[in-house]
Every structure is written in C-alpha cells, then in structure tokens.
C-alpha cells in the first residue's frame, strides 16, 4: 500500500465554494412541515444565484432520527420524509445542469441500533453480522477504559461499543493493537472488519454511480479503535482513496477530522477547520461574547468589534496545518455548521458579518456557507432538543425565505414545523435582502463572484501573512497566482487602525472590494489605514 497519497485532486475543487444544506430545514415542498429533496430542487436557482459550486447535504437516509439522521438504518435508501432515491437522483441531475455538485454525508463509523445489521448482530446466535460491530465477550464486563459501552441491550452476552449516543453502535473496523487479554478486540484484517470495509466501499460506489460528487465523512478519524496517531485509520482511508482515484477520479472526499495535516495525509482531499480538533477556529470566530476583558472567562475572538482578540491563537495552529498539506489537499473553512451553536451572526452587525465572509472567501482552501448564514439568520436560544440536537438545535431552524406564513419555509400549520421559526419582527429573509442592494446577501454574492473570477483567491494559490501580531488589528495577507496578486486586509475592531509591513512592490494598489483604504507603498514598506469595522481586497502588481 502507498505510504503517501497521490497529490492529484479533482480539478473542480480549485474554485469550489460549498453551501451546506440541512434537508429538514431548507424548504418543505409538500406541506408536512419538514424540508425535503424536491424542496431543495425547487430552490436550486437560488443556490445557483449565490455563485456556489457545490452542496453538502446532511444525512438524508432511512433513520429513526435519534441523532437527526447520523444514525442510519439503510444506507441505500432516502428517508421517506425527504422523498425517494429518484428525487435524490433528480437533485444530482438538476444540480449538474446548474454547475452545482451534490455531496452526501457518509456516516462511516456507526449505524443506528435499528439497522438490520445491528439487529442481527445483537442476537445471541452466531450469524453473518455477529462481527459487524464491536462487542465485548461478557455482559458484566462493562468497565472498558477508553471506550463507552452499552450493557443490557439484548440477549447477546456482551456490551457494544458506541461512538456517540447509545443509539449509534460502532461498526467493527478492528483494533490497531488488539489486547491479547481481550480477544473480542479483533485485528483490522480479521474477517468481520474486512467485510465492513467492503460494505463501506459498496455504499460509496452506489451513490457515486447515481451521480453524487463525493462525501463529507462523519467522524472520519475514529474508525479503527486503539489507534495511536490514527495510523491504521489513515491506512484504511488511503486504500479507499487509491481505489477512488482509479474508479471515480472526479469524486471528492471531505473529512470531519479536524486535523488537516493528518486527514489529508490519509487521502482526504479536504478536512475542516472546525472547533472539534482546531481550537484556533474558536479563537478566530466563536469565543463567547462577554462583557469585557478580565470578566469573560472565555476571552474574545479576533472577529469581535471590541478588538480584544488575538489573531495568533488562530494563525499559529492554522499555519501549522497549512504548511504540511501544501499541494496535497485543502482546508475547508465553514461559516458554521449543524453542530455549532450559536450561528456566526450572534453579536455581529451586517458589516461585522461581511468581514467574516470577506476573510473566509479570500483564504486558501474551500469556503463553506452554512445555509442561512448568507442572510445573517439568527440561532434561536433555549429551544428544546430535537432529534438529539441538544444545544445544537438552535442553529438548525428553518430557512427564512419570505414574509409569508412560516417565513415561506412551509405551508404546514406552524405547530407542525420540524423546528420553530424565528418570530422576531426584523428576522432576515431572502426576499427582503434580494431587494436591498446593500444587504448581507448581496455583499456575499459580490464576494463569491470576486473569488470565482480570480484564481489568486482560490484553493491552492499561495498565501502569505503580511501583518499579524498578537493582540493587534488588522490582519493583512497576500494571495498570488501567475498573473495577479491581491492584498487582503480585515479590521473587525470598531476603531480605526494602522499597520506597516514590508512588501516588495511599488505599484499603485487598486481597490477590488471594500474600504478604499489608505494603502500606500513607501520604499517597500507599505502602510495601511483602515477605518473601524472595515476591510478590503486590493490588487497590486506582481512582486
Ligand atoms: C458528527 C456530526 C454530528 C453527529 C456525530 C455523530 O460530529 O457532525 O452531528 O451527531 O458526528 O454521528
Ligand atoms: Ca416535506
């Protein structure tokens, strides 16, 4: 097996911009209160109008929804509430017509307790599925350090390992170093784990053949147990990637791993910069909004108008990963997702949000927009948990389309909606922002269009920091391609700031977007002046 993954990546990734859709909350086409796949097809023109090139769809498969579909009971069938397999196929086709690729969510590590494999596996008689899951060999041994097990579930004498909730039993990909004192820990090449691996490939093949463009892989780094440094898990994905490179070279694999330097080495084309794995993401965007320095135990984000953030908390970590994955893969940068609550809009004005988008849409890698963030949708505090959402629930509420009943999301009676809709009088909607040239939606569209026009702002074009100091604002960086260079500056702080940085060029900068900053070339020592809460993209002659 190859030690290093091939360096190729599907070409379409270079200028990709993703939109993440939570199917139950996007658009309800049949009035039952739950978003569905025909609803997404219905809104494809809107999605296209954003300028995005791909969609990642949260799980849409048969499930008892004990974790909103991350507990799959049939990997080959769309859940009834979302439609049918032919609806999904139509979504792939209609997406293609608009140059939008559709990627699915692959829950590789566990199934639902209601999956037929698990129902068989939980029987005391040995059968084909006995070793599809990880069971201890005696019911009363339920203290297994380092693992969570469920006891007393069925007549099978043993406890099963779970990856997340009790309803999500871990599939058996084996143990990297099986403990001889625990013979129930099987090696990765035992017959059970090898069969599970084949199942995984069959699932991938099935949807790619139908027209999916790839997968976001749930908890991708945790498949093999007792795996220091994730070495065996990396080998497993390298094998899958090598197979994909031959059979589906245009398909893309994105990991929920949170350690890009590992995940890309493992063969993923992209891994996420997310709080789970990268606390730098939190330091950049998500530290709690407290009353002031010294009183907030969580400190401040860099993107906070009070100006107490520290950009280095993000950059040190990010650059560590970035430098290790150059030329091999990309870092996915999300505005939010279904696990992050509150939404990015919390505590931020339209211009504050515009700066977040300006940053995300000019960074290397691939930007991901969580549905609704493009209009600054708010999360709802204190919602009761829905389908295992718990504190994540408030960031998953229905998309707000218009001033109609239920914000145009559904014609169902309000109490039948999947989740309540923001009732605030000034809640943002797509319709209202379509009609306002200065809305967040329009600003996001302009930024997306700029990224798509200039290769220097895309996936793997070089990236260099020009000004970043602990506790100081702004952040200034450079993106370059063969023909063009851009200086990007962001000042989330509400006060005006100045910075000086060395840059070898005496060209006159041209403002492509944002504040016509005082950006002055001065004997290769450049100076920038930025008003409070501002930023911009400036084209300069190639150095
Ligand atoms: C991932 C998903 C999350 C889910 C969990 C278990 O973290 O993003 O929503 O609950 O895995 O599958
Ligand atoms: Ca519906």
Coordinates of C-alpha atoms and ligand atoms in Angstrom, one line a residue:
X1 CA 0.0 0.0 0.0
X2 CA 1.2 3.5 -0.7
X3 CA 2.6 5.4 2.2
X4 CA 1.8 8.8 0.8
X5 CA -1.4 9.6 -1.0
X6 CA -1.4 10.8 -4.6
X7 CA -1.2 14.5 -5.0
X8 CA -4.0 14.8 -7.5
X9 CA -7.3 16.3 -6.7
X10 CA -10.4 16.8 -8.7
X11 CA -9.9 19.9 -10.7
X12 CA -13.3 21.3 -9.8
X13 CA -12.2 21.7 -6.2
X14 CA -9.8 24.5 -7.0
X15 CA -12.5 27.1 -7.4
X16 CA -15.2 25.3 -5.3
X17 CA -17.4 27.2 -2.9
X18 CA -19.8 25.0 -0.9
X19 CA -23.2 25.5 0.5
X20 CA -24.3 23.2 3.4
X21 CA -27.9 22.2 3.5
X22 CA -29.8 20.7 6.4
X23 CA -32.5 18.9 4.4
X24 CA -35.2 19.0 7.1
X25 CA -34.8 22.8 7.5
X26 CA -34.4 24.1 3.9
X27 CA -37.7 24.1 2.0
X28 CA -40.8 22.0 2.5
X29 CA -42.4 21.2 -0.8
X30 CA -45.4 19.2 0.3
X31 CA -46.6 21.0 3.4
X32 CA -45.8 18.3 6.0
X33 CA -43.6 20.7 8.0
X34 CA -40.3 19.1 7.1
X35 CA -37.9 20.2 4.4
X36 CA -37.3 17.7 1.6
X37 CA -35.4 16.9 -1.5
X38 CA -38.0 18.2 -4.0
X39 CA -37.8 21.4 -1.9
X40 CA -34.1 21.6 -2.4
X41 CA -34.6 21.1 -6.2
X42 CA -37.1 23.9 -6.1
X43 CA -34.6 26.2 -4.6
X44 CA -31.6 25.3 -6.9
X45 CA -31.9 28.6 -8.8
X46 CA -31.5 30.5 -5.5
X47 CA -28.5 28.3 -4.6
X48 CA -27.0 29.0 -8.1
X49 CA -27.6 32.7 -7.7
X50 CA -25.2 32.7 -4.7
X51 CA -22.5 31.6 -7.0
X52 CA -21.7 28.4 -5.0
X53 CA -20.5 25.4 -7.0
X54 CA -21.3 22.5 -4.6
X55 CA -23.7 21.5 -1.9
X56 CA -23.0 19.2 1.1
X57 CA -26.3 17.7 2.2
X58 CA -26.5 16.4 5.8
X59 CA -27.7 12.7 6.1
X60 CA -30.9 12.1 4.2
X61 CA -31.2 8.3 4.6
X62 CA -33.6 6.0 6.3
X63 CA -33.2 6.5 10.0
X64 CA -35.1 6.6 13.3
X65 CA -33.6 10.1 13.7
X66 CA -32.2 9.7 17.2
X67 CA -29.4 11.9 16.0
X68 CA -31.0 13.8 13.2
X69 CA -30.1 11.1 10.7
X70 CA -26.5 10.4 11.8
X71 CA -28.0 7.1 12.9
X72 CA -28.5 5.4 9.5
X73 CA -30.8 2.4 9.2
X74 CA -30.5 1.9 5.5
X75 CA -27.5 3.4 3.6
X76 CA -29.1 2.8 0.2
X77 CA -32.4 4.5 0.7
X78 CA -33.5 8.1 1.1
X79 CA -35.7 8.6 4.2
X80 CA -39.4 8.8 3.3
X81 CA -39.8 12.2 4.9
X82 CA -37.2 13.6 2.4
X83 CA -38.5 11.8 -0.7
X84 CA -37.2 8.9 -2.8
X85 CA -34.0 7.8 -4.4
X86 CA -35.3 9.1 -7.7
X87 CA -35.8 12.5 -6.1
X88 CA -32.1 12.5 -5.0
X89 CA -31.0 11.4 -8.4
X90 CA -33.0 14.2 -9.9
X91 CA -31.3 16.6 -7.5
X92 CA -27.9 15.4 -8.8
X93 CA -29.0 15.9 -12.4
X94 CA -30.7 19.3 -11.8
X95 CA -27.6 20.4 -9.8
X96 CA -25.3 19.4 -12.7
X97 CA -27.4 21.5 -15.1
X98 CA -26.5 24.5 -13.0
X99 CA -22.9 23.5 -12.3
X100 CA -23.6 22.6 -8.8
X101 CA -22.3 19.3 -7.5
X102 CA -24.1 17.5 -4.7
X103 CA -22.1 15.7 -2.0
X104 CA -23.7 13.4 0.6
X105 CA -22.9 12.7 4.2
X106 CA -21.3 9.4 4.8
X107 CA -21.7 8.1 8.4
X108 CA -18.9 5.6 8.1
X109 CA -18.2 4.8 11.8
X110 CA -21.6 3.7 13.2
X111 CA -25.1 2.8 12.3
X112 CA -28.4 3.1 14.0
X113 CA -29.4 0.4 16.5
X114 CA -32.3 -0.1 14.1
X115 CA -30.0 -1.0 11.2
X116 CA -30.7 -4.7 10.2
X117 CA -27.0 -5.4 10.5
X118 CA -27.1 -4.4 14.2
X119 CA -30.4 -6.2 14.9
X120 CA -28.8 -9.4 13.6
X121 CA -25.5 -8.6 15.4
X122 CA -27.3 -8.3 18.7
X123 CA -28.7 -11.8 18.5
X124 CA -27.1 -14.5 20.7
X125 CA -26.8 -17.0 17.8
X126 CA -23.7 -16.5 15.6
X127 CA -24.6 -15.1 12.2
X128 CA -23.2 -13.2 9.3
X129 CA -23.4 -9.9 11.2
X130 CA -22.0 -11.0 14.5
X131 CA -18.7 -9.3 13.9
X132 CA -20.0 -6.2 12.1
X133 CA -20.0 -4.4 15.4
X134 CA -17.7 -4.3 18.4
X135 CA -19.0 -6.4 21.3
X136 CA -17.2 -7.3 24.5
X137 CA -17.3 -11.0 25.3
X138 CA -19.1 -10.9 28.6
X139 CA -22.1 -8.9 29.6
X140 CA -20.8 -8.0 33.1
X141 CA -17.5 -6.5 31.8
X142 CA -18.6 -3.0 31.2
X143 CA -15.8 -1.0 32.6
X144 CA -13.6 -0.7 29.5
X145 CA -11.1 2.2 29.9
X146 CA -11.1 4.5 27.0
X147 CA -14.4 3.3 25.5
X148 CA -18.0 3.8 26.0
X149 CA -20.1 0.7 26.1
X150 CA -23.8 -0.1 26.3
X151 CA -24.8 -3.0 28.5
X152 CA -28.1 -4.9 28.8
X153 CA -29.2 -4.2 25.3
X154 CA -30.1 -7.7 24.0
X155 CA -29.7 -11.4 24.7
X156 CA -26.2 -11.4 23.2
X157 CA -23.8 -11.8 26.1
X158 CA -21.7 -8.7 25.8
X159 CA -21.7 -5.0 25.7
X160 CA -21.4 -3.0 22.5
X161 CA -19.1 0.0 21.9
X162 CA -20.8 3.2 20.9
X163 CA -19.3 6.1 19.0
X164 CA -21.7 8.8 20.1
X165 CA -25.1 8.2 21.5
X166 CA -26.2 4.8 22.8
X167 CA -28.2 4.5 19.5
X168 CA -25.0 4.7 17.4
X169 CA -23.1 1.4 17.8
X170 CA -19.6 1.5 16.4
X171 CA -19.0 -0.6 13.3
X172 CA -16.2 -3.0 13.6
X173 CA -13.2 -1.8 11.6
X174 CA -11.0 -3.6 14.1
X175 CA -8.3 -2.6 16.7
X176 CA -4.9 -1.3 15.7
X177 CA -3.2 -3.2 18.6
X178 CA -5.7 -5.8 19.8
X179 CA -5.2 -6.5 23.5
X180 CA -4.4 -10.3 23.9
X181 CA -6.2 -10.2 27.2
X182 CA -9.4 -9.1 25.4
X183 CA -9.9 -11.5 22.5
X184 CA -13.0 -9.6 21.5
X185 CA -10.7 -6.9 20.1
X186 CA -10.2 -8.0 16.6
X187 CA -7.3 -7.0 14.3
X188 CA -8.1 -4.8 11.4
X189 CA -7.7 -7.6 8.9
X190 CA -10.0 -10.1 10.7
X191 CA -12.9 -11.3 8.5
X192 CA -15.5 -9.0 10.3
X193 CA -13.6 -5.8 9.8
X194 CA -12.7 -6.7 6.3
X195 CA -16.4 -7.2 5.4
X196 CA -17.4 -3.9 7.0
X197 CA -14.7 -2.2 4.8
X198 CA -16.3 -3.8 1.7
X199 CA -19.7 -2.6 2.8
X200 CA -18.3 1.0 3.1
X201 CA -17.0 0.8 -0.5
X202 CA -20.3 -0.5 -1.8
X203 CA -22.1 2.4 -0.2
X204 CA -19.7 4.9 -1.8
X205 CA -19.9 3.2 -5.2
X206 CA -23.7 3.1 -5.1
X207 CA -24.2 6.9 -4.7
X208 CA -21.3 7.9 -6.9
X209 CA -22.7 5.8 -9.7
X210 CA -26.1 7.5 -9.2
X211 CA -24.5 10.9 -9.6
X212 CA -23.2 12.1 -6.3
X213 CA -20.0 14.1 -6.5
X214 CA -18.5 12.8 -3.2
X215 CA -18.9 12.7 0.5
X216 CA -18.4 14.5 3.7
X217 CA -17.3 11.7 6.0
X218 CA -18.7 11.8 9.6
X219 CA -16.1 11.3 12.4
X220 CA -13.7 10.1 9.8
X221 CA -10.7 9.8 12.1
X222 CA -12.2 7.4 14.6
X223 CA -12.9 4.3 12.6
X224 CA -10.2 2.0 14.0
X225 CA -10.0 1.7 17.7
X226 CA -7.0 1.9 19.9
X227 CA -5.1 3.5 17.1
X228 CA -2.3 5.8 18.4
X229 CA -1.8 8.7 15.9
X230 CA -4.6 7.3 13.8
X231 CA -2.1 5.3 11.8
X232 CA -4.4 2.4 10.9
X233 CA -7.3 4.6 10.2
X234 CA -5.1 6.6 7.8
X235 CA -4.2 3.4 6.0
X236 CA -7.8 2.5 5.6
X237 CA -8.7 5.8 4.0
X238 CA -5.5 5.7 1.8
X239 CA -6.8 2.4 0.5
X240 CA -10.2 3.9 -0.2
X241 CA -8.7 6.9 -1.9
X242 CA -6.4 4.8 -4.1
X243 CA -9.5 2.9 -5.2
X244 CA -11.4 6.1 -5.9
X245 CA -8.5 7.6 -7.8
X246 CA -8.9 4.7 -10.3
X247 CA -12.7 4.3 -10.4
X248 CA -14.0 7.8 -9.6
X249 CA -11.2 10.3 -10.0
X250 CA -13.6 13.2 -10.0
X251 CA -15.2 12.4 -6.7
X252 CA -14.2 14.3 -3.6
X253 CA -13.8 13.1 0.0
X254 CA -14.0 15.6 2.8
X255 CA -13.4 14.6 6.3
X256 CA -14.8 15.6 9.6
X257 CA -11.4 15.0 11.3
X258 CA -10.4 18.5 12.4
X259 CA -6.7 17.7 12.0
X260 CA -6.0 18.6 8.3
X261 CA -2.3 17.6 8.5
X262 CA -3.4 14.0 9.3
X263 CA -6.6 13.8 7.3
X264 CA -5.0 15.0 4.0
X265 CA -2.1 12.5 4.6
X266 CA -4.8 9.9 5.0
X267 CA -6.0 10.6 1.5
X268 CA -8.9 13.1 2.0
X269 CA -9.0 15.9 -0.4
X270 CA -10.1 18.3 2.3
X271 CA -10.5 18.5 6.1
X272 CA -12.4 21.0 8.1
X273 CA -11.1 23.8 10.2
X274 CA -13.7 23.4 13.0
X275 CA -13.7 23.7 16.8
X276 CA -13.7 20.0 17.1
X277 CA -10.0 19.4 16.6
X278 CA -8.9 23.0 15.9
X279 CA -9.5 25.4 18.9
X280 CA -8.0 28.1 16.7
X281 CA -11.3 28.3 14.8
X282 CA -13.0 29.2 18.1
X283 CA -10.4 31.8 18.8
X284 CA -11.0 33.4 15.4
X285 CA -14.8 33.4 15.3
X286 CA -16.5 31.8 18.2
X287 CA -15.3 32.8 21.6
X288 CA -18.2 33.7 23.9
X289 CA -19.4 37.3 23.8
X290 CA -18.7 38.5 27.3
X291 CA -19.0 41.9 29.0
X292 CA -15.3 42.9 28.7
X293 CA -11.7 41.9 29.3
X294 CA -11.0 40.2 32.6
X295 CA -14.6 39.4 33.2
X296 CA -15.2 36.9 30.4
X297 CA -13.7 33.6 31.2
X298 CA -13.6 32.6 27.6
X299 CA -11.9 35.7 26.2
X300 CA -12.5 37.2 22.8
X301 CA -12.5 36.2 19.2
X302 CA -10.4 38.1 16.7
X303 CA -13.6 38.8 14.7
X304 CA -15.2 40.8 17.5
X305 CA -15.8 44.6 17.2
X306 CA -14.4 45.2 20.7
X307 CA -10.9 44.4 19.4
X308 CA -9.6 42.2 22.2
X309 CA -9.0 39.1 20.1
X310 CA -5.6 37.5 19.4
X311 CA -5.2 36.5 15.7
X312 CA -2.2 34.4 16.6
X313 CA -4.3 31.9 18.5
X314 CA -5.8 31.0 15.2
X315 CA -2.8 31.6 12.9
X316 CA -0.2 29.5 14.8
X317 CA -2.4 26.5 14.6
X318 CA -3.8 27.1 11.1
X319 CA -0.3 27.7 9.5
X320 CA 1.0 24.5 11.2
X321 CA -1.6 22.5 9.3
X322 CA -1.5 24.6 6.1
X323 CA 2.3 24.2 5.7
X324 CA 2.0 20.4 6.0
X325 CA -0.7 20.0 3.4
X326 CA 0.5 22.4 0.7
X327 CA 0.0 20.8 -2.8
X328 CA -1.6 17.7 -1.2
X329 CA -5.1 18.9 -0.2
X330 CA -7.2 21.8 1.1
X331 CA -8.6 23.1 4.3
X332 CA -12.4 23.6 4.3
X333 CA -13.4 26.8 6.1
X334 CA -17.0 26.9 7.3
X335 CA -19.1 29.9 8.4
X336 CA -20.8 27.4 10.7
X337 CA -22.5 24.0 10.6
X338 CA -25.2 21.9 12.2
X339 CA -23.0 21.3 15.3
X340 CA -22.0 24.8 16.0
X341 CA -24.4 27.0 18.0
X342 CA -24.8 29.9 18.1
X343 CA -24.7 30.9 14.4
X344 CA -22.0 33.2 13.2
X345 CA -24.5 36.1 13.3
X346 CA -24.6 36.2 17.1
X347 CA -23.5 39.6 18.4
X348 CA -22.5 40.8 14.9
X349 CA -23.8 43.5 12.7
X350 CA -24.2 43.2 8.9
X351 CA -20.8 44.8 8.4
X352 CA -19.2 42.6 11.1
X353 CA -20.5 39.6 9.1
X354 CA -19.4 41.0 5.8
X355 CA -15.8 41.0 7.2
X356 CA -16.1 37.3 8.2
X357 CA -17.2 36.5 4.7
X358 CA -14.5 38.7 3.2
X359 CA -12.0 36.6 5.2
X360 CA -13.4 33.2 4.5
X361 CA -13.9 33.9 0.8
X362 CA -10.3 35.1 0.3
X363 CA -8.5 32.4 2.3
X364 CA -6.9 29.4 0.7
X365 CA -8.8 26.1 0.7
X366 CA -12.5 25.9 0.2
X367 CA -15.2 28.1 1.9
X368 CA -18.4 26.5 3.2
X369 CA -21.5 28.5 3.8
X370 CA -24.0 27.1 6.3
X371 CA -27.5 27.7 4.9
X372 CA -28.9 30.9 6.2
X373 CA -25.6 32.4 7.2
X374 CA -25.6 34.3 3.9
X375 CA -28.6 36.4 5.2
X376 CA -27.4 36.5 8.8
X377 CA -30.0 34.2 10.1
X378 CA -30.1 34.0 13.9
X379 CA -30.0 31.0 16.0
X380 CA -32.8 30.5 18.5
X381 CA -31.8 30.3 22.1
X382 CA -33.3 27.7 24.5
X383 CA -35.1 25.5 22.1
X384 CA -36.0 22.1 23.4
X385 CA -33.8 19.4 21.9
X386 CA -34.9 17.9 18.6
X387 CA -33.8 14.6 17.4
X388 CA -30.6 14.5 19.5
X389 CA -29.7 18.1 18.7
X390 CA -29.5 19.3 22.4
X391 CA -27.6 22.6 22.5
X392 CA -27.0 22.4 18.7
X393 CA -30.8 22.6 18.0
X394 CA -31.0 26.4 17.8
X395 CA -28.6 26.6 14.8
X396 CA -30.8 24.2 12.8
X397 CA -34.1 26.1 12.4
X398 CA -35.9 26.5 9.1
X399 CA -34.6 28.8 6.4
X400 CA -36.3 32.1 6.2
X401 CA -37.4 32.8 2.6
X402 CA -40.0 35.5 2.6
X403 CA -42.7 37.4 4.6
X404 CA -45.2 34.6 4.0
X405 CA -46.5 32.2 6.7
X406 CA -43.7 30.3 8.3
X407 CA -41.3 32.6 6.5
X408 CA -42.1 30.9 3.3
X409 CA -40.5 27.6 4.5
X410 CA -43.7 25.5 4.7
X411 CA -47.4 25.8 4.3
X412 CA -47.9 23.5 7.3
X413 CA -49.6 24.6 10.5
X414 CA -46.9 26.4 12.5
X415 CA -47.0 23.9 15.3
X416 CA -46.2 21.1 12.8
X417 CA -42.9 22.6 11.7
X418 CA -39.8 20.5 12.2
X419 CA -38.4 23.3 14.4
X420 CA -39.9 26.7 15.3
X421 CA -39.0 29.7 13.1
X422 CA -37.5 32.9 14.3
X423 CA -40.5 35.0 15.2
X424 CA -38.6 38.3 15.5
X425 CA -40.2 41.2 13.5
X426 CA -36.9 42.0 12.0
X427 CA -35.8 38.5 11.2
X428 CA -33.8 38.4 8.0
X429 CA -35.3 36.8 4.9
X430 CA -34.1 36.1 1.4
X431 CA -36.8 38.1 -0.2
X432 CA -36.1 41.3 1.7
X433 CA -32.4 41.0 1.1
X434 CA -32.9 40.3 -2.6
X435 CA -34.5 43.8 -2.8
X436 CA -31.8 45.6 -0.9
X437 CA -28.5 46.2 -2.8
X438 CA -26.7 46.7 0.5
X439 CA -27.9 43.6 2.2
X440 CA -25.6 40.9 3.5
X441 CA -26.9 38.5 0.8
X442 CA -25.8 40.9 -1.9
X443 CA -22.4 41.5 -0.3
X444 CA -21.8 37.8 0.0
X445 CA -22.8 37.4 -3.7
X446 CA -20.3 40.0 -4.7
X447 CA -17.5 38.4 -2.6
X448 CA -18.3 35.0 -4.1
X449 CA -18.1 36.4 -7.6
X450 CA -14.8 38.0 -6.9
X451 CA -13.3 34.7 -5.6
X452 CA -14.6 32.9 -8.7
X453 CA -13.1 35.4 -11.1
X454 CA -9.6 35.4 -9.7
X455 CA -7.5 32.2 -9.4
X456 CA -5.2 34.0 -7.0
X457 CA -8.0 34.0 -4.4
X458 CA -8.9 30.3 -4.9
X459 CA -8.0 26.9 -3.3
X460 CA -4.3 26.4 -3.6
X461 CA -2.9 29.8 -4.8
X462 CA -0.1 30.8 -2.4
X463 CA -0.9 32.6 0.8
X464 CA 1.4 34.8 2.9
X465 CA 0.8 36.8 6.0
X466 CA 1.9 40.4 5.7
X467 CA 0.7 41.7 9.1
X468 CA -0.4 39.7 12.1
X469 CA 0.6 40.5 15.7
X470 CA -0.7 39.1 18.9
X471 CA -3.5 41.3 20.3
X472 CA -3.3 43.8 17.4
X473 CA -5.5 44.6 14.5
X474 CA -5.7 44.5 11.4
X475 CA -4.8 41.2 9.7
X476 CA -3.2 41.7 6.3
X477 CA -2.3 38.9 3.9
X478 CA -1.3 38.2 0.3
X479 CA -2.8 35.8 -2.3
X480 CA -0.9 35.3 -5.5
X481 CA -1.3 33.5 -8.8
X482 CA 0.6 33.6 -12.1
X483 CA -1.0 36.8 -13.3
X484 CA -2.2 38.7 -10.2
X485 CA -1.5 39.5 -6.6
X486 CA -4.0 40.7 -4.0
X487 CA -3.6 42.2 -0.6
X488 CA -6.4 41.5 1.7
X489 CA -6.9 43.4 4.9
X490 CA -9.5 43.0 7.6
X491 CA -10.2 45.1 10.7
X492 CA -13.0 43.7 12.7
X493 CA -12.2 46.1 15.5
X494 CA -14.7 49.1 15.7
X495 CA -11.8 51.6 15.9
X496 CA -9.6 52.7 13.0
X497 CA -6.2 51.1 12.9
X498 CA -2.9 51.4 11.0
X499 CA -0.2 48.9 10.2
X500 CA 3.1 48.8 8.4
X501 CA 4.5 45.8 6.7
X502 CA 7.3 45.1 4.2
X503 CA 6.2 44.4 0.7
X504 CA 8.4 44.5 -2.4
X505 CA 6.4 46.4 -4.9
X506 CA 5.8 50.0 -5.8
X507 CA 2.6 49.5 -7.8
X508 CA -0.4 51.6 -7.1
X509 CA -3.0 49.3 -5.4
X510 CA -6.4 49.1 -7.0
X511 CA -9.4 48.5 -4.7
X512 CA -11.4 45.5 -5.9
X513 CA -13.7 45.4 -2.9
X514 CA -14.4 47.2 0.3
X515 CA -12.9 50.2 2.0
X516 CA -10.8 52.4 -0.2
X517 CA -8.1 52.1 2.4
X518 CA -5.1 54.3 2.7
X519 CA -2.8 51.7 1.3
X520 CA 0.5 53.4 0.5
X521 CA 3.6 51.9 -1.0
X522 CA 6.6 53.5 0.7
X523 CA 10.0 52.2 -0.2
X524 CA 9.0 48.7 0.1
X525 CA 7.5 49.4 3.5
X526 CA 3.8 49.6 3.0
X527 CA 1.4 51.3 5.2
X528 CA -2.3 50.7 5.6
X529 CA -5.0 52.7 7.3
X530 CA -8.4 51.1 7.9
X531 CA -11.5 52.7 9.4
X532 CA -13.2 50.8 12.2
X533 CA -15.0 47.6 11.1
X534 CA -13.7 47.6 7.6
X535 CA -11.7 45.6 5.2
X536 CA -10.9 45.2 1.5
X537 CA -9.3 43.4 -1.4
X538 CA -6.6 45.3 -3.2
X539 CA -5.0 44.3 -6.5
X540 CA -1.2 45.0 -6.7
X541 CA 1.3 44.4 -9.5
X542 CA 3.1 41.1 -9.1
X543 CA 6.1 41.4 -6.9
Ligands
LIG1 C1 -20.6 14.3 13.7 C2 -21.8 15.0 13.2 C3 -22.8 15.2 14.3 C4 -23.2 13.8 14.8 C5 -22.0 13.0 15.2 C6 -22.3 11.5 15.4 O1 -19.9 15.1 14.6 O2 -21.5 16.3 12.6 O3 -23.9 16.0 14.0 O4 -24.0 14.0 15.9 O5 -21.0 13.1 14.2 O6 -22.6 10.9 14.1
LIG2 CA1 -41.9 18.0 3.3

